Short mmCIF file of C-alpha atoms in Angstrom, two decimals:
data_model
loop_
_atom_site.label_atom_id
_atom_site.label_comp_id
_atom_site.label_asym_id
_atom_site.label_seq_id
_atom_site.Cartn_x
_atom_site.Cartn_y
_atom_site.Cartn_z
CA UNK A 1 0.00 0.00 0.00
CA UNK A 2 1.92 3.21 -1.12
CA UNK A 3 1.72 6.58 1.00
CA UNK A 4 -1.36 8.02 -1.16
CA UNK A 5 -3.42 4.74 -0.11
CA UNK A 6 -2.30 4.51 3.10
CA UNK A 7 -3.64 8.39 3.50
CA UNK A 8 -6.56 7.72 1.34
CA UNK A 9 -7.72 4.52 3.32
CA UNK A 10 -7.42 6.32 6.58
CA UNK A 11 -9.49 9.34 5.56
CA UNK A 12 -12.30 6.94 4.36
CA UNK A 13 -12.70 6.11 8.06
CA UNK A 14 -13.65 9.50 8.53
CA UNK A 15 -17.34 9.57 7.47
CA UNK A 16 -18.48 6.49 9.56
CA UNK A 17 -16.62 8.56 12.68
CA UNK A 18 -18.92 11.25 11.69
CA UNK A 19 -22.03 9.31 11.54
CA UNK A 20 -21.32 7.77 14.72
CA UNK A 21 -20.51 11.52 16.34
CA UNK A 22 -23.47 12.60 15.02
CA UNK A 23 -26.17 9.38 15.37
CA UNK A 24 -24.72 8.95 19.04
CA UNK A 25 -23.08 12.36 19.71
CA UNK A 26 -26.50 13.95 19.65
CA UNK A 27 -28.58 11.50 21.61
CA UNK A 28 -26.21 11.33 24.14
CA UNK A 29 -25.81 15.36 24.26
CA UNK A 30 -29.93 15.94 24.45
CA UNK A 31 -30.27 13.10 27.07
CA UNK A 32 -27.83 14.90 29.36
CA UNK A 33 -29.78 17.76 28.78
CA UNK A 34 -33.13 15.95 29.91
CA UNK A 35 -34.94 15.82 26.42
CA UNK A 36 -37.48 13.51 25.91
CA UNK A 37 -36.87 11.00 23.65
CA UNK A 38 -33.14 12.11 23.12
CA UNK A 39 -32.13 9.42 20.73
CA UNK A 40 -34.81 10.05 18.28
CA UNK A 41 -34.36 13.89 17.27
CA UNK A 42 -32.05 12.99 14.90
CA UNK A 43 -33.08 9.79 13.35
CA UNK A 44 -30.63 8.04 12.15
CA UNK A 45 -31.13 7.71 8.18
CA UNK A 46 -30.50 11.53 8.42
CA UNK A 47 -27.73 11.38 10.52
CA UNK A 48 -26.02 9.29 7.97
CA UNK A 49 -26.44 11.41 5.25
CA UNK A 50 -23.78 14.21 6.15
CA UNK A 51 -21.29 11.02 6.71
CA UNK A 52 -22.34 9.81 2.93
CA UNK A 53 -21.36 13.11 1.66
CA UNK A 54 -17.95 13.36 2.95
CA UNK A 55 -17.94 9.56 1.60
CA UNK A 56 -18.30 10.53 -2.08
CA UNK A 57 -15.94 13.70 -1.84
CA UNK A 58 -13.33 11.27 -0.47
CA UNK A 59 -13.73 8.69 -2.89
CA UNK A 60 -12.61 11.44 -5.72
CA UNK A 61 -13.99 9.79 -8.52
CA UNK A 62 -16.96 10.99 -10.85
CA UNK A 63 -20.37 11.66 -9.35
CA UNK A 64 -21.61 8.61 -11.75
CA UNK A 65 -18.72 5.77 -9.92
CA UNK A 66 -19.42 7.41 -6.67
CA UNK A 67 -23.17 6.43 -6.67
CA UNK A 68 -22.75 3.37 -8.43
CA UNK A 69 -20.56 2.35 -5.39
CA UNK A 70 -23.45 3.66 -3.39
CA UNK A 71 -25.98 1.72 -4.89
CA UNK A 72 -23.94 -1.26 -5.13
CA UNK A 73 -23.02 -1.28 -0.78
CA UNK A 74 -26.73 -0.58 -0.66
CA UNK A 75 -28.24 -2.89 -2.97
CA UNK A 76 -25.83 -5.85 -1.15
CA UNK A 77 -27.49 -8.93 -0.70
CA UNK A 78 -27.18 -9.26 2.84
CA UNK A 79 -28.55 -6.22 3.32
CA UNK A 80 -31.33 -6.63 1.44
CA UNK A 81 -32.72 -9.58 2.67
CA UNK A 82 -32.29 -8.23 6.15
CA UNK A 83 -34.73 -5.55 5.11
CA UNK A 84 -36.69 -7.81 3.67
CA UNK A 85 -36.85 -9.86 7.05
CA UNK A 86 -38.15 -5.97 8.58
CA UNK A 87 -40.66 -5.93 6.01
CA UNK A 88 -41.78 -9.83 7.31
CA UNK A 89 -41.34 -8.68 11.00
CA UNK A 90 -43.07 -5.99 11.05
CA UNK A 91 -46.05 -7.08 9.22
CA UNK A 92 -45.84 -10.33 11.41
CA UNK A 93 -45.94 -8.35 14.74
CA UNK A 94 -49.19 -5.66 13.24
CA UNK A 95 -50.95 -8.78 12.35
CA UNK A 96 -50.26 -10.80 15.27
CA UNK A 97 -51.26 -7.20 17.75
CA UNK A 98 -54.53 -6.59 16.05
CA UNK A 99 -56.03 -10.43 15.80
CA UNK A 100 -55.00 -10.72 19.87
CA UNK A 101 -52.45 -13.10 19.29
CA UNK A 102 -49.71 -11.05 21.12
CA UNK A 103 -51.94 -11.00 23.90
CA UNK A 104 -52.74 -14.39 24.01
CA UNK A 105 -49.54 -15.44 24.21
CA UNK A 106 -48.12 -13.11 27.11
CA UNK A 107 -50.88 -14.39 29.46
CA UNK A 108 -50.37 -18.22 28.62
CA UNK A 109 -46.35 -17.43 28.90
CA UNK A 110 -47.78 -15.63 32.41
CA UNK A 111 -49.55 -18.78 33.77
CA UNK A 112 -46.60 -20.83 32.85
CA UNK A 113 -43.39 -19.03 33.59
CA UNK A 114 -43.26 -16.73 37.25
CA UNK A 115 -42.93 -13.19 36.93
CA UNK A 116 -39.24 -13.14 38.14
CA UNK A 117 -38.05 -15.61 35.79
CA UNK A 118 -39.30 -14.04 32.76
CA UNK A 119 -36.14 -12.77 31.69
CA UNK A 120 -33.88 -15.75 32.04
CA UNK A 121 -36.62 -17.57 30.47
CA UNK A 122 -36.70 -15.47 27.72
CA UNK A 123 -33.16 -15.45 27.08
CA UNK A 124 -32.98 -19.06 26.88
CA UNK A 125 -35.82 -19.67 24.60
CA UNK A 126 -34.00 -17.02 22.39
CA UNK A 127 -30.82 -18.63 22.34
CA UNK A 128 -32.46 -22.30 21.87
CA UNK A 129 -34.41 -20.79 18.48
CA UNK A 130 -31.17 -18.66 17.16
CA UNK A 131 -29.37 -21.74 17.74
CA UNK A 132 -31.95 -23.54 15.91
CA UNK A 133 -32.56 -21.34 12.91
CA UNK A 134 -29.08 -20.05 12.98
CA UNK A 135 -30.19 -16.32 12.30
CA UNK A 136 -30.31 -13.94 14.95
CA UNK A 137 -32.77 -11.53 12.73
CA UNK A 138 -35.41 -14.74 12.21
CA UNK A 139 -35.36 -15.34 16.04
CA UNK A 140 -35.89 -11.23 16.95
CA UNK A 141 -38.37 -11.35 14.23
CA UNK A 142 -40.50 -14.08 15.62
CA UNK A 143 -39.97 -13.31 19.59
CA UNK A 144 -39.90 -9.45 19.69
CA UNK A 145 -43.66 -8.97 19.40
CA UNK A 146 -44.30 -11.78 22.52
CA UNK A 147 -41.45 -10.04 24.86
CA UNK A 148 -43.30 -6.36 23.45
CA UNK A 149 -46.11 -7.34 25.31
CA UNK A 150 -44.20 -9.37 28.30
CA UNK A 151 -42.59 -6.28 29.11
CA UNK A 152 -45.71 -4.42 29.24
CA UNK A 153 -48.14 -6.25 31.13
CA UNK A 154 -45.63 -7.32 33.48
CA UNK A 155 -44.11 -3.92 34.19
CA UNK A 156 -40.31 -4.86 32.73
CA UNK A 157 -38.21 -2.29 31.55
CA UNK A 158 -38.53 -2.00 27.83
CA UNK A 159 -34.91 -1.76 27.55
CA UNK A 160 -33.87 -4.50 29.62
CA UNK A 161 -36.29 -7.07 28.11
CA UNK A 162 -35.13 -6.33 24.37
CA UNK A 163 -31.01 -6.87 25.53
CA UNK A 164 -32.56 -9.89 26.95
CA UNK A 165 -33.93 -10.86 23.38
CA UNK A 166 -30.59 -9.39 21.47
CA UNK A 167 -28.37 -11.88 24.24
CA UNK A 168 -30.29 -15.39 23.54
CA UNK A 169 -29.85 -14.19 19.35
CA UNK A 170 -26.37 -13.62 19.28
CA UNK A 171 -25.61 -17.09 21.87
CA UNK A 172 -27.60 -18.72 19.85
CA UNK A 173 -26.11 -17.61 16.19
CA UNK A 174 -22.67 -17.64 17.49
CA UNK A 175 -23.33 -21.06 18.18
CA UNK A 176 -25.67 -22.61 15.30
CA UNK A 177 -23.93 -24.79 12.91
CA UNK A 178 -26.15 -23.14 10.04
CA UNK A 179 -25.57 -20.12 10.99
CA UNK A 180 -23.98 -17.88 8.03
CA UNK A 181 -21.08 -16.86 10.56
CA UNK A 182 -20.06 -20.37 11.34
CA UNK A 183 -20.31 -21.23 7.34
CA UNK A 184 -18.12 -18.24 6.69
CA UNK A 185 -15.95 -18.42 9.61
CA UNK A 186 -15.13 -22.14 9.11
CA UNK A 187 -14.98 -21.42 5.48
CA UNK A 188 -12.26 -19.02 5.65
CA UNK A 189 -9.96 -21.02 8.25
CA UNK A 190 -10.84 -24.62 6.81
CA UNK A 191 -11.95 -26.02 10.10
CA UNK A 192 -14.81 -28.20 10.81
CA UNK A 193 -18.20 -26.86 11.86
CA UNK A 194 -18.32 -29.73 14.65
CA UNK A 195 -14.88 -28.66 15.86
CA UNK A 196 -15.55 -24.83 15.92
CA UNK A 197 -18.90 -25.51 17.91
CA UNK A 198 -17.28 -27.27 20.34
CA UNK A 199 -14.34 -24.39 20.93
CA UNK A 200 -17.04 -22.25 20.53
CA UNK A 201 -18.87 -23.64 23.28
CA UNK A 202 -15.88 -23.47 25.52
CA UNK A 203 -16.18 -19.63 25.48
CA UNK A 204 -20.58 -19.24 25.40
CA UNK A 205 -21.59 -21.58 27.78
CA UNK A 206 -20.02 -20.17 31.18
CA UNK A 207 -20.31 -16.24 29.39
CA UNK A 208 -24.04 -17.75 28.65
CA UNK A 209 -24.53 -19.21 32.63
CA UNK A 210 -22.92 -15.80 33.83
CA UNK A 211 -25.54 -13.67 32.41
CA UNK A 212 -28.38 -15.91 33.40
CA UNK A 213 -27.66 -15.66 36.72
CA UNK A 214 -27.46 -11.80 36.13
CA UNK A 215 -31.04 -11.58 34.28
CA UNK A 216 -32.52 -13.79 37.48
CA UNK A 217 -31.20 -11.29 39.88
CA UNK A 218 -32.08 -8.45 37.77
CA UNK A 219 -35.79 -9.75 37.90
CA UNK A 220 -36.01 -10.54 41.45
CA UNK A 221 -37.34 -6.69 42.31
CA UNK A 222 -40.40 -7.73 39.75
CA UNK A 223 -43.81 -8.15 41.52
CA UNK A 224 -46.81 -10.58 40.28
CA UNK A 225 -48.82 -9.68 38.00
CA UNK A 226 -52.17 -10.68 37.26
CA UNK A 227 -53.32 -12.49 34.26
CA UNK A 228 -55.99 -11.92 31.56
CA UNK A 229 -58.33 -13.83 30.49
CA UNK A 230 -57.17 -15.67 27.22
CA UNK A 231 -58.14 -17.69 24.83
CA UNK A 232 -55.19 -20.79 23.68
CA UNK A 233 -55.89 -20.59 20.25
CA UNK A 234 -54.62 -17.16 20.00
CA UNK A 235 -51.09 -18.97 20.71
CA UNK A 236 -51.67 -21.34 17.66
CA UNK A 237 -49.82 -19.20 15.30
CA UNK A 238 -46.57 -18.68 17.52
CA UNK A 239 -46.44 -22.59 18.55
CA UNK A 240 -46.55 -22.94 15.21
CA UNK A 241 -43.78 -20.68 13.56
CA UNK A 242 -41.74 -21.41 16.56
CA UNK A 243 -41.96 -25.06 15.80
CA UNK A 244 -41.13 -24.56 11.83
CA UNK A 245 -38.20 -22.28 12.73
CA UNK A 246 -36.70 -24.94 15.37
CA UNK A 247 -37.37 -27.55 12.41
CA UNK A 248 -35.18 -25.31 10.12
CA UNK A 249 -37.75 -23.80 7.73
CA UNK A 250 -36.57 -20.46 5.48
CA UNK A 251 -37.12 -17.87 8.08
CA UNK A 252 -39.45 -16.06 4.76
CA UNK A 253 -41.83 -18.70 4.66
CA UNK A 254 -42.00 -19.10 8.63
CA UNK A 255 -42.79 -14.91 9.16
CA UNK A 256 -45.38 -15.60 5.98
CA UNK A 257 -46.75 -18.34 7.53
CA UNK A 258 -46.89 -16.53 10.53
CA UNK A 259 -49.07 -13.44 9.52
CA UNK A 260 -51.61 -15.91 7.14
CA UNK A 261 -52.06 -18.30 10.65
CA UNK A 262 -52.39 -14.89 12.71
CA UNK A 263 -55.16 -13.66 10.15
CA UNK A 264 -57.14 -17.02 9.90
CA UNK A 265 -56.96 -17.22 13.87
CA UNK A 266 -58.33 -14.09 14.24
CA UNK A 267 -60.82 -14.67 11.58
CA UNK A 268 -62.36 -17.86 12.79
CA UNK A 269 -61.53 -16.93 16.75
CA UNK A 270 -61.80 -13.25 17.41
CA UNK A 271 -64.21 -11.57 14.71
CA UNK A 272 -61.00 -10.32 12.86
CA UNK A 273 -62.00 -8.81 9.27
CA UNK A 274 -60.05 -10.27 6.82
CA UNK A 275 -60.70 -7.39 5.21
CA UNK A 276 -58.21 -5.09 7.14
CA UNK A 277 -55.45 -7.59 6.52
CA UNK A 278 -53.93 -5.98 3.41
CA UNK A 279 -53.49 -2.16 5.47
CA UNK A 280 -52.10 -4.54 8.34
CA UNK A 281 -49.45 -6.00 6.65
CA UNK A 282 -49.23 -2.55 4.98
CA UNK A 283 -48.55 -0.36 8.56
CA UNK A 284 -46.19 -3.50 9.55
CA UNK A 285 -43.91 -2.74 6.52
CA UNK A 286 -44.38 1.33 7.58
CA UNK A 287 -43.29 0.47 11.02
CA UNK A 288 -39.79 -0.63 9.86
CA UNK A 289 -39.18 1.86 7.45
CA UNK A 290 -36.49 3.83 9.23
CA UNK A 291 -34.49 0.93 9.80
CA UNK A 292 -35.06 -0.16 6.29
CA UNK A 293 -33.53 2.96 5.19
CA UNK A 294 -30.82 2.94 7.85
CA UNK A 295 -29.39 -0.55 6.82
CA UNK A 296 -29.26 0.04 3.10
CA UNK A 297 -27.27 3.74 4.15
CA UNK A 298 -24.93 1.91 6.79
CA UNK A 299 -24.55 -0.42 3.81
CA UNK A 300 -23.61 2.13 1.24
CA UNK A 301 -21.07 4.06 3.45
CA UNK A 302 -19.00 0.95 4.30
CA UNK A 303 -18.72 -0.19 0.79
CA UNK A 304 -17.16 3.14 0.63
CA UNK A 305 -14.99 2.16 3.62
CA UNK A 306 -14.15 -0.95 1.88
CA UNK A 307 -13.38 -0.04 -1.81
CA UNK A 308 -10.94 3.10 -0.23
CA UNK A 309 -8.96 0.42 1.33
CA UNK A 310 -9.82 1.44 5.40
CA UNK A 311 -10.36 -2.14 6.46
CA UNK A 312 -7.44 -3.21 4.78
CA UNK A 313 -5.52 -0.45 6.74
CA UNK A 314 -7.06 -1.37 9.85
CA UNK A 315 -6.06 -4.69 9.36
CA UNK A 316 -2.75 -4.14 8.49
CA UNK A 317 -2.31 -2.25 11.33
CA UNK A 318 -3.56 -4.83 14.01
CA UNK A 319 -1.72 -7.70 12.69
CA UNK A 320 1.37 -5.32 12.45
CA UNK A 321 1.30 -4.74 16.38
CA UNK A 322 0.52 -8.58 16.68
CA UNK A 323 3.48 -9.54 15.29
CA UNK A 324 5.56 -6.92 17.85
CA UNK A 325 4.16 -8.73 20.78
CA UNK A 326 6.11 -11.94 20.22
CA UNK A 327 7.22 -12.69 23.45
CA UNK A 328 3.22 -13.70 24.12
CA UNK A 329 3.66 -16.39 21.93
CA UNK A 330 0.49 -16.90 20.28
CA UNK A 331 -1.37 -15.12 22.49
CA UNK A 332 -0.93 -11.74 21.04
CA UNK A 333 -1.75 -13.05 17.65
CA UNK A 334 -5.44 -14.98 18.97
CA UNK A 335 -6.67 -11.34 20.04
CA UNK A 336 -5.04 -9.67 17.11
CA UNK A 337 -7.77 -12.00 15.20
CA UNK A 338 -10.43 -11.23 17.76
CA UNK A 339 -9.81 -7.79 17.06
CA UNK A 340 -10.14 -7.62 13.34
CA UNK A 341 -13.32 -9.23 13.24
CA UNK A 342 -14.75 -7.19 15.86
CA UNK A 343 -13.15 -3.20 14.33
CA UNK A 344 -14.27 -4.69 10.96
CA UNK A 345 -18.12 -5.55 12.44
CA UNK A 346 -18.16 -1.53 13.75
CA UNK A 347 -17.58 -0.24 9.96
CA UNK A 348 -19.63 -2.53 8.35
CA UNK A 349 -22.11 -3.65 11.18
CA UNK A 350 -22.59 -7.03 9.48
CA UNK A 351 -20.57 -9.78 11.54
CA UNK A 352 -21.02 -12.08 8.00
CA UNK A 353 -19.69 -9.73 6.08
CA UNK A 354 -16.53 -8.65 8.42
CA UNK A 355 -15.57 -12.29 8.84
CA UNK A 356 -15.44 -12.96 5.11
CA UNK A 357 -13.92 -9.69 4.74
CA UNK A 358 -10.60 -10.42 7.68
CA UNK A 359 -11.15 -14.30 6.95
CA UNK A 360 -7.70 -14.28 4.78
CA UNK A 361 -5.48 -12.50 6.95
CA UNK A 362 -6.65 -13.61 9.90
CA UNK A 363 -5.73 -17.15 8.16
CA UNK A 364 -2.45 -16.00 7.58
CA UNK A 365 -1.80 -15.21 10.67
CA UNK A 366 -3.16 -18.16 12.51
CA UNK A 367 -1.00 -20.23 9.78
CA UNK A 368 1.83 -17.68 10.29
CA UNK A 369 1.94 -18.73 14.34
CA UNK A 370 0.12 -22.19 14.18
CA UNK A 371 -3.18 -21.65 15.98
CA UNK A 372 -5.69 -24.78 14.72
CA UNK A 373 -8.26 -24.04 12.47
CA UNK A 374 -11.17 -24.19 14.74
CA UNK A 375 -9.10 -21.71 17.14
CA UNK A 376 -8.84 -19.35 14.61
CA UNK A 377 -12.50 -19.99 13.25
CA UNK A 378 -13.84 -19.20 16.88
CA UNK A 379 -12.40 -16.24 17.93
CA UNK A 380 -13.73 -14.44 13.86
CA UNK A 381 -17.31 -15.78 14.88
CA UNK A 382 -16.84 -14.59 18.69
CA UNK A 383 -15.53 -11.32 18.30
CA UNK A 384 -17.58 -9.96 15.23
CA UNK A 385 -20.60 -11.68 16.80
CA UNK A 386 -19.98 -9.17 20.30
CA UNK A 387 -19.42 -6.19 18.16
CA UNK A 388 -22.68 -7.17 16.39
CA UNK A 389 -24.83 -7.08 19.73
CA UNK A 390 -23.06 -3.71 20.79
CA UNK A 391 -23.33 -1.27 17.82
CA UNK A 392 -26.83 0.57 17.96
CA UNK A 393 -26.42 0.97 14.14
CA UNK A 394 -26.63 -2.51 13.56
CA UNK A 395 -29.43 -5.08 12.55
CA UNK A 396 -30.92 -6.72 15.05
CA UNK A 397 -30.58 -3.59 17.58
CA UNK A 398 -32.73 -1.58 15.24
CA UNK A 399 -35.45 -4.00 14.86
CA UNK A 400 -35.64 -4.38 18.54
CA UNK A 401 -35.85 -0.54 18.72
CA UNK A 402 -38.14 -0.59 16.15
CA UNK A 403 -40.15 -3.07 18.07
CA UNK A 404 -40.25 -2.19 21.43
CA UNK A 405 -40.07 1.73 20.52
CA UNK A 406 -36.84 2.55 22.06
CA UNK A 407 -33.65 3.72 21.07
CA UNK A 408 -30.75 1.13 19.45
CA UNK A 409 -29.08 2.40 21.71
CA UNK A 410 -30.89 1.66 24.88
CA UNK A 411 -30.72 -1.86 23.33
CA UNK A 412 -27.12 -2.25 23.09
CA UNK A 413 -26.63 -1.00 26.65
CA UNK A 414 -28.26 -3.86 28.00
CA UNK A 415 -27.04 -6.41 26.21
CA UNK A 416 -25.11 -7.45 28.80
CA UNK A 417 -24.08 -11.30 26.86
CA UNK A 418 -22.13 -9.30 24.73
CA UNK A 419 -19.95 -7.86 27.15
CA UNK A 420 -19.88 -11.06 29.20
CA UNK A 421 -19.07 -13.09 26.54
CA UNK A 422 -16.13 -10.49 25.47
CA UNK A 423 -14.62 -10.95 29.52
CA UNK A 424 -14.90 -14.62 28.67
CA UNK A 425 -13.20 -14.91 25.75
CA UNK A 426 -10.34 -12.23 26.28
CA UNK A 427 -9.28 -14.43 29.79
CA UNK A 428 -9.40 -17.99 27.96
CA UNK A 429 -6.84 -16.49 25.37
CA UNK A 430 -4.50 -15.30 28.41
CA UNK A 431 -5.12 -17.60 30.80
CA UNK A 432 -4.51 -20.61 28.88
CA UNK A 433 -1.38 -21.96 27.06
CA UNK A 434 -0.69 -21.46 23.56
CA UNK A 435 -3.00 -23.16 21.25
CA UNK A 436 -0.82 -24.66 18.32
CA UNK A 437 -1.55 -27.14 15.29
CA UNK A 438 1.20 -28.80 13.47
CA UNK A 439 -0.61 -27.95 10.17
#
């Protein structure tokens, strides 16, 4: 990388520092300052656009290249079937709300489940479906509504509830062996899923145990609540997707499936008109459509990041003061590949995406200073998978704001697996002795 790269790769860093100053910057400012509803004042697809700006000056290329990189980081296909899973979400959650489903299912989950083990509970069934489906977006999409309504009627902070959700996703996808960040992650390092799982494990099953005992205390200060009269058929249509999704089904077909069983159950149970179903599913896709914008911009401004060469500087960078720390032994080198899949997750806010995107050099290096495959293949699934579940511009915190009608960032700041699970996997690299392969 000559000199006029280098400089050219670190300025295209500069616009997502801007949108961050400004998308965080100003919430934070205005809640200090006692405004209501701080964090949304400056929503976040117009925050970007200032830091998509300074993007295309950067880039120095004609207007015509510069937007045809915009539309191409936009227009990628991860990010647009996330926003087609919003779409599916929201019009899953309208429908469910307005045929009594929702409520249905928060007083049968009442009856069954004591009002100070709601949270644990919830964090476990999350993490059993992510693990399951092997998406965290398919498993927010299908439990946010429920745990909308769990927080309500049983007085639970909003905020507290949907880190609950956002900690069972990410345990769960970390782990799943369909998930698309074990494929990749495995992919890039040439391990084996069943050997990544189980060093996976290693690292998410005390983290997970931690933070359960954390939710239970956190719930103990929660009094009974009473529950409403309900009708079970009303929780058809969740026992149902919930069963699909643990079976594997497309995570489309299950949120389809999902709003058709909602309507008919309302139909045949609760005097729904079939006849509002179309401007249902219509408000459900209207709910999401600020975070439907906001992932196609966060998109667009790291392809930006990415074609001007700023993760490749990052990268550079990290293994470079890796490679200083020698007298670690491999130590150095296992959080030098923690760390590029988790600074690469913060520009692009996909933890797919950054793994295939550090999955070469972080091969090199665990080739470079013999750490095994499924090592290696860990720590890119760990790391970018606890940057995912901390940055308030990503996917599945914006849904969950979306959903419960909260900030992303009041999301991320209780997602307290995340941080956990970073403690955890930080003190098994230093605490333990070099992990080497012969190769």
């Amino acid at each position: 990388m000559t000199l006029s790269q280098k400089q050219q790769a670190r300025l295209s860093l500069l616009p997502l520092l801007l949108f961050v100053a400004l998308f965080l910057g100003t919430g934070l400012y205005l809640q200090s300052q006692g405004v209501d509803y701080a964090f949304y004042q400056l929503p976040g697809p117009v925050a970007i656009i200032p830091a998509l700006v300074l993007a295309i000056w950067l880039y120095k290329a004609p207007l015509n290249e510069s937007i045809e990189v915009l539309v191409k980081g936009a227009g990628n296909s991860n990010i647009i079937t996330m926003c087609f899973i919003f779409l599916l979400a929201g019009a899953f959650a309208t429908v469910a709300q307005a045929t009594g489903g929702v409520d249905a299912v928060v007083n049968a989950g009442l009856t069954i489940v004591p009002a100070q083990f709601l949270l644990p509970g919830l964090f476990v069934i999350s993490a059993l479906i992510a693990t399951a489906m092997g998406t965290s977006m398919g498993t927010i999409g299908a439990l946010a509504p429920i745990a909308v309504g769990l927080s309500s009627q049983a007085q639970l902070d909003p905020a507290l509830v949907a880190g609950v959700l956002l900690s069972g996703a990410i345990f769960g996808d970390n782990l799943s062996i369909i998930s698309d960040t074990t494929i990749a992650s495995t992919r890039t390092q040439g391990a084996e899923m069943k050997d990544k799982f189980r060093e996976n494990l290693k690292i998410a099953l005390p983290a997970a145990l931690v933070t359960l005992a954390l939710f239970a205390f956190l719930a103990q200060s929660q009094t009974e609540v009473a529950v409403k009269e309900f009708s079970w058929t009303g929780v058809l249509p969740y026992a149902a997707i919930l069963v699909l999704a643990v079976a594997g089904m497309n995570v489309f077909v299950v949120l389809l499936l999902g709003i058709v069983l909602a309507a008919l159950q309302g139909a045949l149970v609760t005097d729904y008109q079939l006849a509002n179903l179309g401007k249902d599913i219509y408000k459900g896709f209207g709910s999401m459509q600020e975070i439907f914008l906001l992932s196609m911009l966060v998109g667009a401004l790291g392809e930006f990041v990415k074609q001007q060469g700023g993760l490749q500087y990052l990268s550079s960078h990290v293994t470079a003061l890796a490679l200083k720390l020698k007298q670690a032994g491999n130590k150095a080198q296992q959080l030098a590949i923690g760390a590029l899949a988790f600074v690469s997750n913060l520009c692009i806010a996909n933890n797919t995406v950054a793994i295939v995107v550090v999955g070469e050099v972080s091969k090199d290096i665990a080739v470079h200073h013999k750490i095994t495959p499924k090592r290696s293949a860990s720590l890119l699934d760990v790391f970018a998978c606890i940057a995912q579940g901390l940055v308030p511009y990503g996917a599945q915190a914006l849904l969950l704001g979306a959903s419960f009608g909260i900030s992303p960032w009041d999301v991320v700041t209780n997602s307290y697996y995340c941080l956990i699970l970073a403690v955890f996997a930080i003190a098994r690299i230093m605490l333990e002795k070099s992990v080497r392969s012969d190769f």
